[in-house]
Short mmCIF file of C-alpha atoms in Angstrom, two decimals:
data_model
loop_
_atom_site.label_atom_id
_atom_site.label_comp_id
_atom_site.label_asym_id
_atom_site.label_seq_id
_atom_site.Cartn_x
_atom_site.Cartn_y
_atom_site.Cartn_z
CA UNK A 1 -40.93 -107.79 158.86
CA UNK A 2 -40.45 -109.92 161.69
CA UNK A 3 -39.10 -110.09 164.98
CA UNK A 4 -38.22 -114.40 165.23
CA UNK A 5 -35.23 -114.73 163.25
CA UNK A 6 -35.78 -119.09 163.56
CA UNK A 7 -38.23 -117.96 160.75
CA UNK A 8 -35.72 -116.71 158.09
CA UNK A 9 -32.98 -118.21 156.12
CA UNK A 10 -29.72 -116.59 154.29
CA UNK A 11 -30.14 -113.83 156.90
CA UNK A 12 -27.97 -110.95 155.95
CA UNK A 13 -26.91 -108.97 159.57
CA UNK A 14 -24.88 -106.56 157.32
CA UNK A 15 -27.95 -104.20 157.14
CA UNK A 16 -28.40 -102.19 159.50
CA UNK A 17 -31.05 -99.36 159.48
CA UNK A 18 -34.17 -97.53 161.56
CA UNK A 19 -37.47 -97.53 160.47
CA UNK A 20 -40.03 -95.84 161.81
CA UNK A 21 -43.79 -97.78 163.34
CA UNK A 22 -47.17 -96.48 162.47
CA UNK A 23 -46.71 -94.69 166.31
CA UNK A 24 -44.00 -92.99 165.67
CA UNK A 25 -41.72 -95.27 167.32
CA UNK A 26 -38.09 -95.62 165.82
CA UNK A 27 -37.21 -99.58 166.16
CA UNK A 28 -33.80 -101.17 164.67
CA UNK A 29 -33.61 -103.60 161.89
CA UNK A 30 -30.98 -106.00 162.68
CA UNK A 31 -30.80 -107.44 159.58
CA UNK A 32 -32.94 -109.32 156.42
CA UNK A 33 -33.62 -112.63 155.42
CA UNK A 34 -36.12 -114.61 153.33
CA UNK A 35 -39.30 -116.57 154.25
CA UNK A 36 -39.89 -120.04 153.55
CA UNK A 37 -43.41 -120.41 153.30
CA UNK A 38 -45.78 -123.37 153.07
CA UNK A 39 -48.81 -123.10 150.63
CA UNK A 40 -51.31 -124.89 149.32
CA UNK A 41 -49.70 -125.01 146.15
CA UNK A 42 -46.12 -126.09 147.56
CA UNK A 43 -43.46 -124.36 148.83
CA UNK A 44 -43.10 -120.39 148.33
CA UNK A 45 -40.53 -117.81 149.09
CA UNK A 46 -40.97 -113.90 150.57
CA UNK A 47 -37.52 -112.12 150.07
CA UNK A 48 -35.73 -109.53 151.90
CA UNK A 49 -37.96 -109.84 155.09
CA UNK A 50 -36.22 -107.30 157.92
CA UNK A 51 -35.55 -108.69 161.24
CA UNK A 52 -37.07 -106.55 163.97
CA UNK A 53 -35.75 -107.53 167.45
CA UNK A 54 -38.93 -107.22 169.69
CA UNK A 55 -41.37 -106.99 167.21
CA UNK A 56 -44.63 -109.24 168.43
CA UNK A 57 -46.15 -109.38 165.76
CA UNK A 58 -45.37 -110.24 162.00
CA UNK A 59 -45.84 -107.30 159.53
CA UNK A 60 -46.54 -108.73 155.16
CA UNK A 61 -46.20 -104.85 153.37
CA UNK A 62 -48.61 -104.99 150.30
CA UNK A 63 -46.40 -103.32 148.17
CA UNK A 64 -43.14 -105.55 148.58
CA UNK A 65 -45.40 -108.50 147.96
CA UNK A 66 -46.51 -107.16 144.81
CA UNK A 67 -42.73 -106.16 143.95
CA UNK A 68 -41.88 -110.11 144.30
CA UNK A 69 -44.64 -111.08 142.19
CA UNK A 70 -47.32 -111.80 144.04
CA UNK A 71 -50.64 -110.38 143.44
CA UNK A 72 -53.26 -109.24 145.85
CA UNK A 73 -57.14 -108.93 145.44
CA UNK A 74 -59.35 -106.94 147.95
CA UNK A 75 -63.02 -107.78 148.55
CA UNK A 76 -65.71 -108.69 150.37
CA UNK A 77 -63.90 -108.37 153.01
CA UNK A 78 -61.06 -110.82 152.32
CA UNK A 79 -57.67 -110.35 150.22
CA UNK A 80 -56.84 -113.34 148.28
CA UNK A 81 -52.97 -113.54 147.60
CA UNK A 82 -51.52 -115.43 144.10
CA UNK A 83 -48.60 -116.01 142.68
CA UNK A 84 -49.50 -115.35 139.07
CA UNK A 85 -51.11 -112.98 137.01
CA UNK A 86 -53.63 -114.93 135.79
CA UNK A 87 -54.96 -115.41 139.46
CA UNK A 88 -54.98 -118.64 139.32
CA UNK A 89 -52.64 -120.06 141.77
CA UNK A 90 -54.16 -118.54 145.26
CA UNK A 91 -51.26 -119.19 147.46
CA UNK A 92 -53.69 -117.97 150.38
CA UNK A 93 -57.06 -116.16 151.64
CA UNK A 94 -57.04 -113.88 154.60
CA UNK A 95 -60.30 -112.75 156.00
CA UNK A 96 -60.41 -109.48 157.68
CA UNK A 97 -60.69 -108.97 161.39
CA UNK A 98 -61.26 -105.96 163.73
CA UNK A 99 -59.65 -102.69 163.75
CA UNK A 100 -59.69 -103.82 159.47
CA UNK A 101 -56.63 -106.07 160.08
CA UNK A 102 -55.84 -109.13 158.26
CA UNK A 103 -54.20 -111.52 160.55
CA UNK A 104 -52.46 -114.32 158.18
CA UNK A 105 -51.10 -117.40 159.63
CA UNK A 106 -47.89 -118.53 158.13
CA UNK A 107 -46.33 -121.84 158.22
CA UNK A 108 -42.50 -121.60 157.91
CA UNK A 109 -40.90 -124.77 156.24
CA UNK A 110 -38.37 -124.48 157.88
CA UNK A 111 -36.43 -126.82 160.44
CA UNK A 112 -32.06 -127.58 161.23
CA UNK A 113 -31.59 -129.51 158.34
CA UNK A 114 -32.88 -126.92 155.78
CA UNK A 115 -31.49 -123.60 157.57
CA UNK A 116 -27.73 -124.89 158.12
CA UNK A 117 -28.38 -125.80 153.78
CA UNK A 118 -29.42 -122.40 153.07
CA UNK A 119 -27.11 -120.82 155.08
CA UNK A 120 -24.54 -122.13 153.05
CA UNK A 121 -26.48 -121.29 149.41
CA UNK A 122 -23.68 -118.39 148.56
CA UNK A 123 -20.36 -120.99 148.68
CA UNK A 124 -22.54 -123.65 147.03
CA UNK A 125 -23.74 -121.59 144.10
CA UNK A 126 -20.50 -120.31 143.93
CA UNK A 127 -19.31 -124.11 142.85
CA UNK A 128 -22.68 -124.69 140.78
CA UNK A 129 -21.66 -121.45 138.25
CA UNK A 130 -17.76 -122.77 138.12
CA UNK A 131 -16.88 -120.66 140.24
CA UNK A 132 -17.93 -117.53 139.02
CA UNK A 133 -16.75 -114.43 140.80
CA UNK A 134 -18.71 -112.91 143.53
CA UNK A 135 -19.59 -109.06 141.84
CA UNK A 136 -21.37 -111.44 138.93
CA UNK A 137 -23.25 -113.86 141.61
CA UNK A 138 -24.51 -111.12 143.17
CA UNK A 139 -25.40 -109.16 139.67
CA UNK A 140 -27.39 -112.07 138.43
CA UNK A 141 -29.49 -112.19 141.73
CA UNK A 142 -29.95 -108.62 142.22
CA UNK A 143 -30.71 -108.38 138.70
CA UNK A 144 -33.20 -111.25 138.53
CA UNK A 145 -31.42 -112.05 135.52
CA UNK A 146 -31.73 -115.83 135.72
CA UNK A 147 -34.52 -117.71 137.72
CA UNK A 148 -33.71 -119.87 141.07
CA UNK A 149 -31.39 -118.07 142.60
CA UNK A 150 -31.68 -116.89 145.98
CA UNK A 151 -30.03 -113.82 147.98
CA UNK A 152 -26.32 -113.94 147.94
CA UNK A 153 -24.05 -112.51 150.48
CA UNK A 154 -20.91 -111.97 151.27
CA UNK A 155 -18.18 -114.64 151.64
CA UNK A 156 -14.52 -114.50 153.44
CA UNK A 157 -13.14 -117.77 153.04
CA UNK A 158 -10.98 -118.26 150.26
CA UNK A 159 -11.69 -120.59 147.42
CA UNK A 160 -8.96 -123.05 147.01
CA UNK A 161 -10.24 -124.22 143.61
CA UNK A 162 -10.21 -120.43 142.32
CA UNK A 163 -7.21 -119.67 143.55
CA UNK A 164 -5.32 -122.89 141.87
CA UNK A 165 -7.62 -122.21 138.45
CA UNK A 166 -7.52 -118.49 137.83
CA UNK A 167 -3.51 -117.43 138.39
CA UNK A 168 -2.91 -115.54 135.68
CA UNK A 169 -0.19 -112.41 134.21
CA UNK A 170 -1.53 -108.76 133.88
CA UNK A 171 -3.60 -108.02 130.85
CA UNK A 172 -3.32 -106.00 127.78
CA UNK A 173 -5.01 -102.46 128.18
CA UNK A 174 -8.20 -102.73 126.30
CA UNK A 175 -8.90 -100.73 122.95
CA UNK A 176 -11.87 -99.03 121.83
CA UNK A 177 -13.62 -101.14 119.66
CA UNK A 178 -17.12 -100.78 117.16
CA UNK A 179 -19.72 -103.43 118.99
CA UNK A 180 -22.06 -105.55 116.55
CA UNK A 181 -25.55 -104.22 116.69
CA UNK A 182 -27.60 -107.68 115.90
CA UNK A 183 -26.83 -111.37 116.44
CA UNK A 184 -24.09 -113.12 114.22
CA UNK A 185 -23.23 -109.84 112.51
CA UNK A 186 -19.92 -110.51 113.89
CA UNK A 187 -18.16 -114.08 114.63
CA UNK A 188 -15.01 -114.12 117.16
CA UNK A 189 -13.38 -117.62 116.52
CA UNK A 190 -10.40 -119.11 118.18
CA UNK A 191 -8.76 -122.95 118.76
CA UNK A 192 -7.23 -124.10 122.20
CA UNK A 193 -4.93 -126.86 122.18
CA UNK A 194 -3.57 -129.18 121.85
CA UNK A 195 -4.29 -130.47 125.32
CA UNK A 196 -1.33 -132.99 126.86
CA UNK A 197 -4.22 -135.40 127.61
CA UNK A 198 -6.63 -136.73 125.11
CA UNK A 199 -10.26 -137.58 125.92
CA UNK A 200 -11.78 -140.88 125.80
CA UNK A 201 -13.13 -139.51 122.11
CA UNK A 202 -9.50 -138.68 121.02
CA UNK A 203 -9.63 -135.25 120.75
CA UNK A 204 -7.15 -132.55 121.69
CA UNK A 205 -8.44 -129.59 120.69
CA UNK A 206 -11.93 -127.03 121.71
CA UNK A 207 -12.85 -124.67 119.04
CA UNK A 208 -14.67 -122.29 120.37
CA UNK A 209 -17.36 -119.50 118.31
CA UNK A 210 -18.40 -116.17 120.35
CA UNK A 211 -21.74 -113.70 118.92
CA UNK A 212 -20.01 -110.19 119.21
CA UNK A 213 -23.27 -108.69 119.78
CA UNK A 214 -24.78 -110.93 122.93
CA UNK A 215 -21.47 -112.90 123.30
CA UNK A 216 -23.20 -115.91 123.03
CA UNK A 217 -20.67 -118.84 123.04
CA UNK A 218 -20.74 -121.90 121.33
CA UNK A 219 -18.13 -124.85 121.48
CA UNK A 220 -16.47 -127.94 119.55
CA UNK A 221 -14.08 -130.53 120.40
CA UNK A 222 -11.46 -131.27 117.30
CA UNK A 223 -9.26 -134.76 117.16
CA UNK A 224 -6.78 -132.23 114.12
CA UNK A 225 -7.15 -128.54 113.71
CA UNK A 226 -7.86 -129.75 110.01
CA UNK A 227 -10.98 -130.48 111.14
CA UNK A 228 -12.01 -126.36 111.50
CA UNK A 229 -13.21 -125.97 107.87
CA UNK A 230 -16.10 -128.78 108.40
CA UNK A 231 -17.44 -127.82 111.62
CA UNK A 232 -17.17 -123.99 110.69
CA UNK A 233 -19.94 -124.99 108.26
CA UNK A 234 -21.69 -126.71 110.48
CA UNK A 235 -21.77 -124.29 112.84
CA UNK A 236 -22.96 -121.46 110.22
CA UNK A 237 -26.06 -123.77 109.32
CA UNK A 238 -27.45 -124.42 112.65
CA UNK A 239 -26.94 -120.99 114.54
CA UNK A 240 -28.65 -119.05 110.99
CA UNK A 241 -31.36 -121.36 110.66
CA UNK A 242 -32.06 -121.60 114.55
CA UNK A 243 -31.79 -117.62 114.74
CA UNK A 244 -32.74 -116.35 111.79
CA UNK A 245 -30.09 -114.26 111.55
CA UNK A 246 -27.29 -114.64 108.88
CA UNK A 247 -23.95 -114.83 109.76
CA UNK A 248 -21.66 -111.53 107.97
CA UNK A 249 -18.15 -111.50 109.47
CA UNK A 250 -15.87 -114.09 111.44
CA UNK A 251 -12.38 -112.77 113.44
CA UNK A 252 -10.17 -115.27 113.65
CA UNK A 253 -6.29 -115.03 113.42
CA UNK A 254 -4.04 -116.06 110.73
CA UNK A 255 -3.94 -119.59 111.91
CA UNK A 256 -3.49 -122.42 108.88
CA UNK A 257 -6.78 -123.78 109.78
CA UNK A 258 -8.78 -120.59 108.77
CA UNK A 259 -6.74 -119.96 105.92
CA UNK A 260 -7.16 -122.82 103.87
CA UNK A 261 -8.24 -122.63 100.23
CA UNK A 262 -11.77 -124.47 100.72
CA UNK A 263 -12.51 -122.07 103.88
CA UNK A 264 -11.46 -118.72 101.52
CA UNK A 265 -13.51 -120.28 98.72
CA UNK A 266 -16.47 -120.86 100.93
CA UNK A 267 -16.45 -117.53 102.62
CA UNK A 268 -16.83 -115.86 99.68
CA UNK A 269 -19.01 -117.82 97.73
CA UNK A 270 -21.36 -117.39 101.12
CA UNK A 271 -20.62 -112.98 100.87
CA UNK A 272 -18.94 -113.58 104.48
CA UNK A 273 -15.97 -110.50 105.59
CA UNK A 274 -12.85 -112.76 106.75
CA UNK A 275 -11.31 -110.54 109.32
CA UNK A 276 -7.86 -112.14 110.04
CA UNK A 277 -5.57 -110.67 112.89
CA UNK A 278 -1.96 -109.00 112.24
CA UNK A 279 0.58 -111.78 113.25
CA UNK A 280 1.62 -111.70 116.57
CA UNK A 281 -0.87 -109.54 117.74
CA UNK A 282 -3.11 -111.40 119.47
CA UNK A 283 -5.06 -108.60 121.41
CA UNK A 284 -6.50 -108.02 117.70
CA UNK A 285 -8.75 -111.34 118.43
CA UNK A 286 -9.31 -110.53 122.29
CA UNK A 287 -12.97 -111.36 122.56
CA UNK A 288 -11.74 -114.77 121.41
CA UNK A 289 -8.80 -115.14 123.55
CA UNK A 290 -9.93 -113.70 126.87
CA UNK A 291 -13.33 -116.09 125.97
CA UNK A 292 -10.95 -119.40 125.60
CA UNK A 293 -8.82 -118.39 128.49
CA UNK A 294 -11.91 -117.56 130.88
CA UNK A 295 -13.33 -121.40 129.95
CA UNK A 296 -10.24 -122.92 130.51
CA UNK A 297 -9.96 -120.87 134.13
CA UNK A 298 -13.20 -122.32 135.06
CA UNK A 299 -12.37 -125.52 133.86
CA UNK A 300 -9.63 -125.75 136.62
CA UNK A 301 -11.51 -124.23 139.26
CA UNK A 302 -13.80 -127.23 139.13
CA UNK A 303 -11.69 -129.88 138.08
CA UNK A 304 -8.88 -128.68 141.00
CA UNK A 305 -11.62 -128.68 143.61
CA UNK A 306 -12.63 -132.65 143.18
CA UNK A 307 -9.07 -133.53 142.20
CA UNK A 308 -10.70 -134.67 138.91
CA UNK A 309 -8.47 -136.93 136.75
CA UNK A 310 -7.31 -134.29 133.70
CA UNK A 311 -8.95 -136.88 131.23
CA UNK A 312 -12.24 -135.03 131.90
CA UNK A 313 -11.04 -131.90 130.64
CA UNK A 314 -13.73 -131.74 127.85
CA UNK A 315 -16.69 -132.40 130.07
CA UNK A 316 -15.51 -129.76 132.44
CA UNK A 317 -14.86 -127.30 129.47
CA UNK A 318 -18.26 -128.26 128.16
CA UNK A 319 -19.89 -127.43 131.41
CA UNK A 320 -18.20 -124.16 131.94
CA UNK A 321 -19.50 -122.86 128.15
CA UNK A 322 -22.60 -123.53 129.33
CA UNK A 323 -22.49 -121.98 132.37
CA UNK A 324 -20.62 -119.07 130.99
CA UNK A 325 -23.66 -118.42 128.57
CA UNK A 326 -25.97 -117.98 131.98
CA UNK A 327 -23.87 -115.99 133.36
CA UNK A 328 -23.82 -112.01 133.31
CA UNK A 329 -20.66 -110.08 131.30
CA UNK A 330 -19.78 -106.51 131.24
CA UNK A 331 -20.49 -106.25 127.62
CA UNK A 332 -23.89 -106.04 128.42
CA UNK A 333 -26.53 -104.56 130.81
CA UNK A 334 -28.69 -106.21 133.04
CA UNK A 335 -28.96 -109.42 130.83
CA UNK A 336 -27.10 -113.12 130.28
CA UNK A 337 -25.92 -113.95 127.24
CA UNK A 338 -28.68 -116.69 126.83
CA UNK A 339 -31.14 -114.07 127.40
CA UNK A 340 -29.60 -111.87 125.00
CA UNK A 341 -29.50 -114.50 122.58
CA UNK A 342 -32.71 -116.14 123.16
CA UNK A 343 -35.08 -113.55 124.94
CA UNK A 344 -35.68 -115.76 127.38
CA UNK A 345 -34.47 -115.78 130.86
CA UNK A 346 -32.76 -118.72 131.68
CA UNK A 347 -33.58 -120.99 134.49
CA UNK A 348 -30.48 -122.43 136.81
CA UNK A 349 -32.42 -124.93 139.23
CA UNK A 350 -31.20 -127.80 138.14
CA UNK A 351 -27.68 -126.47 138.12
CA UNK A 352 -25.04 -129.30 140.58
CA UNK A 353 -21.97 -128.98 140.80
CA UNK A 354 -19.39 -130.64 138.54
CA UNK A 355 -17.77 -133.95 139.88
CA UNK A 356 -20.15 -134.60 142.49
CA UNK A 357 -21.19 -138.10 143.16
CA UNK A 358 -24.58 -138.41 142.62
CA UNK A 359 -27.25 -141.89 142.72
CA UNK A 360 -28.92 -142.52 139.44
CA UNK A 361 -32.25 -143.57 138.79
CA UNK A 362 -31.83 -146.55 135.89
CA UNK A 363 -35.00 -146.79 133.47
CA UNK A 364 -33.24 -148.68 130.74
CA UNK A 365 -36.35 -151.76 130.03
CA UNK A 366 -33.20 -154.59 129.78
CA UNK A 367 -30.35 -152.85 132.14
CA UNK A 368 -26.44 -154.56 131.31
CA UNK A 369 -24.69 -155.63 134.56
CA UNK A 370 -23.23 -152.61 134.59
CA UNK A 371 -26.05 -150.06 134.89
CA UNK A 372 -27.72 -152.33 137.09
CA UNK A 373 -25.03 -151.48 139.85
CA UNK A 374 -24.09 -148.52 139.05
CA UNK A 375 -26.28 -145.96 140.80
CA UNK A 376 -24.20 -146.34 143.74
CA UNK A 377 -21.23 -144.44 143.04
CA UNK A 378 -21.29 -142.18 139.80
CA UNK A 379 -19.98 -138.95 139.06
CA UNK A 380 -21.82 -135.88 137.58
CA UNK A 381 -19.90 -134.69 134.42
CA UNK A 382 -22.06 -132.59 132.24
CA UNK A 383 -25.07 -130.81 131.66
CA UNK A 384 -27.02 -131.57 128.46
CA UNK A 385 -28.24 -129.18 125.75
CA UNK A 386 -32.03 -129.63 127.56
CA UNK A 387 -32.45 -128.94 131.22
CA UNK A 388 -33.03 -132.04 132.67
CA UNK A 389 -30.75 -134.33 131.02
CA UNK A 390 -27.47 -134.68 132.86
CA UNK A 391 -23.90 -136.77 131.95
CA UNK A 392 -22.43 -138.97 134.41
CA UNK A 393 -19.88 -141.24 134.38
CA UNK A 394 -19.52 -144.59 136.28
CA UNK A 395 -16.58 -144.66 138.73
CA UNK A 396 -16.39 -148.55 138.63
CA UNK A 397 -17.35 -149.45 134.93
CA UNK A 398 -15.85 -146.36 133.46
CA UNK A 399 -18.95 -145.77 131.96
CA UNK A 400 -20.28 -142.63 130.49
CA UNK A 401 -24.91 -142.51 130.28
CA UNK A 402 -26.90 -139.40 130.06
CA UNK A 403 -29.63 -139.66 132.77
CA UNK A 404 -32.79 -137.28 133.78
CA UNK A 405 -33.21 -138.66 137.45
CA UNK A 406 -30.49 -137.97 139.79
CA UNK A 407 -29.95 -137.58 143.65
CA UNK A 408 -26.34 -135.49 144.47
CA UNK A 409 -24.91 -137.47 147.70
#
């Protein structure tokens, strides 16, 4: 705890509570924030630090640092603090003092620039995750269910972006349904389209493939729905040989595309269940459905907010899957789908927000005039399969490169 509030960032003043001093003494807690904190091995973060009024003296509790991560070792007369449980990375050494105190001196990173940034961290991750509504933001942070995300609080301001990309009629009341048990025992499967505008690749159509079991979501762009059959294939070969799972059962409706002779054939020459919806009944493929129309809604919301040109509508509906998959979902507990999938945690660091312009680092060996000039004025578009690769696209060459080092103007 502290009693400066210059030294905290994202300071939530909706706390308010009474604790009670090693005297006896009842003081108020104004509030909570975290610490930026400058170690030896770079910058480091204590969370949910309460804000004291009065308090002289800055008070580290042992056992919140060790709920964060951290961990301590006492002796000789010294603790030594790390930030890994291999106790390798000693983020500091305190030597004890009189009265068996051990006074720590902390340098806060933190100066105008930075706190009017952080400040600001809810609205802006809000636009990084499509924006995704506030009850999940604050579920994946409270959650620790992805890592890089800081403390989220509450917003007021209305979102013109969601409020343009997410009007919508009532819903259908939901049905009990059976869940999967294991990954790709059950295959929700759906086409969107076609789209008025066609993409620089011709295609009109997204086709998209949900995991009933960890909702997983995987998506293709289509020039002709004809097209379903081939990449249904390829889609069953890479998932079952990445997973190791085989795939049993795909939902779909009664669409042409999934009833073709070659797709029966191959279904059950492969010992696959074809589950095909009752005409007109849509609600029968709902996983699908509400899937397609959530990517589409935050599709819009970022697209609306730059003004994007609608040509783009594959990038954004790109992104949004693979946000989507990093995001939390009521059909499961304390998890992302990716971690569901995977067992891994994802990581959302690198995470910008779509349509930004952004300055590009060129490495090409023998650069064309037009990646030469072109770091200038480019415009983030997509986020590749690996972390650190991003898509941009030129706003003067009408260019499209996938690029690892970026700066967001």
């Amino acid at each position: 705890m502290t009693g400066n509030e210059d030294l905290l960032v994202d300071i939530d003043k909706n706390m308010i509570a009474k604790i009670e001093m090693g005297t006896g003494q009842l003081v108020e807690v104004t509030g909570k924030g975290n610490l930026v904190v400058e170690t030896k091995i770079g910058k480091r973060y204590i969370k949910k630090v309460m804000l004291v009024p009065g308090l002289k003296e800055n008070l580290l509790n042992v056992g919140q640092m060790m709920e964060h991560g951290y961990y301590l070792g006492f002796g000789d007369h010294k603790v030594e603090i790390y930030d890994d449980s291999s106790y390798s990375n000693m983020v500091a050494k305190v030597q004890m003092r009189g009265n068996r105190r051990f006074p720590m001196k902390l340098h806060s990173r933190i100066h105008t620039a930075y706190k009017i940034s952080v400040c600001h961290s809810t609205t802006m991750w809000h636009r990084r995750l499509g924006h995704l509504n506030m009850s999940s933001l604050k579920l994946l942070q409270a959650q620790e269910m992805v890592v890089g995300l800081l403390e989220i609080n509450a917003v007021k301001e209305v979102c013109e972006g969601c409020v343009l990309g997410k009007q919508c009629r009532e819903t259908f009341p939901r049905a009990a349904t059976t869940r999967a048990s294991t990954p790709l025992e059950l295959i929700h499967s759906d086409i969107c389209g076609p789209m008025q505008i066609v993409t620089k690749a011709s295609n009109r159509y997204f086709l998209t493939f949900i995991d009933d079991c960890t909702r997983m979501c995987w998506i293709y762009f289509l020039r002709y729905k004809s097209e379903a059959f081939n990449v249904f294939k390829r889609f069953k070969a890479t998932v079952e040989l990445q997973s190791g799972y085989m795939l049993r059962k795909l939902r779909s409706d009664k669409g042409g595309e999934y009833k073709s002779i070659e797709f029966n054939k191959f279904c059950e020459e492969m010992g696959m269940e074809r589950q095909l919806t009752v005409a007109y009944s849509p609600q029968q493929n709902g996983v699908a459905e509400r899937k397609n129309r959530t990517i589409v809604e935050m599709a819009k919301c970022m697209m609306f907010e730059k003004k994007m040109p609608l040509e783009f509508w594959a990038e954004a509906v790109n992104t949004a899957v693979y946000i989507l998959n990093r995001c939390p979902t009521k059909a499961l507990e304390k998890k992302t789908t990716f971690e569901a999938y995977s067992g891994r945690k994802p990581g959302i660091k690198h995470l910008r927000v779509f349509g930004s312009l952004c300055s590009v680092l060129c490495t090409c060996p023998k650069p064309t005039e037009a990646e030469t000039g072109l770091g200038k004025q480019k415009m983030l578009v997509g986020i590749g399969m690996h972390n650190a690769v991003f898509q941009f696209h030129s706003l003067k060459w009408s260019l499209k490169r996938r690029k690892r080092s970026m700066t967001q103007l």
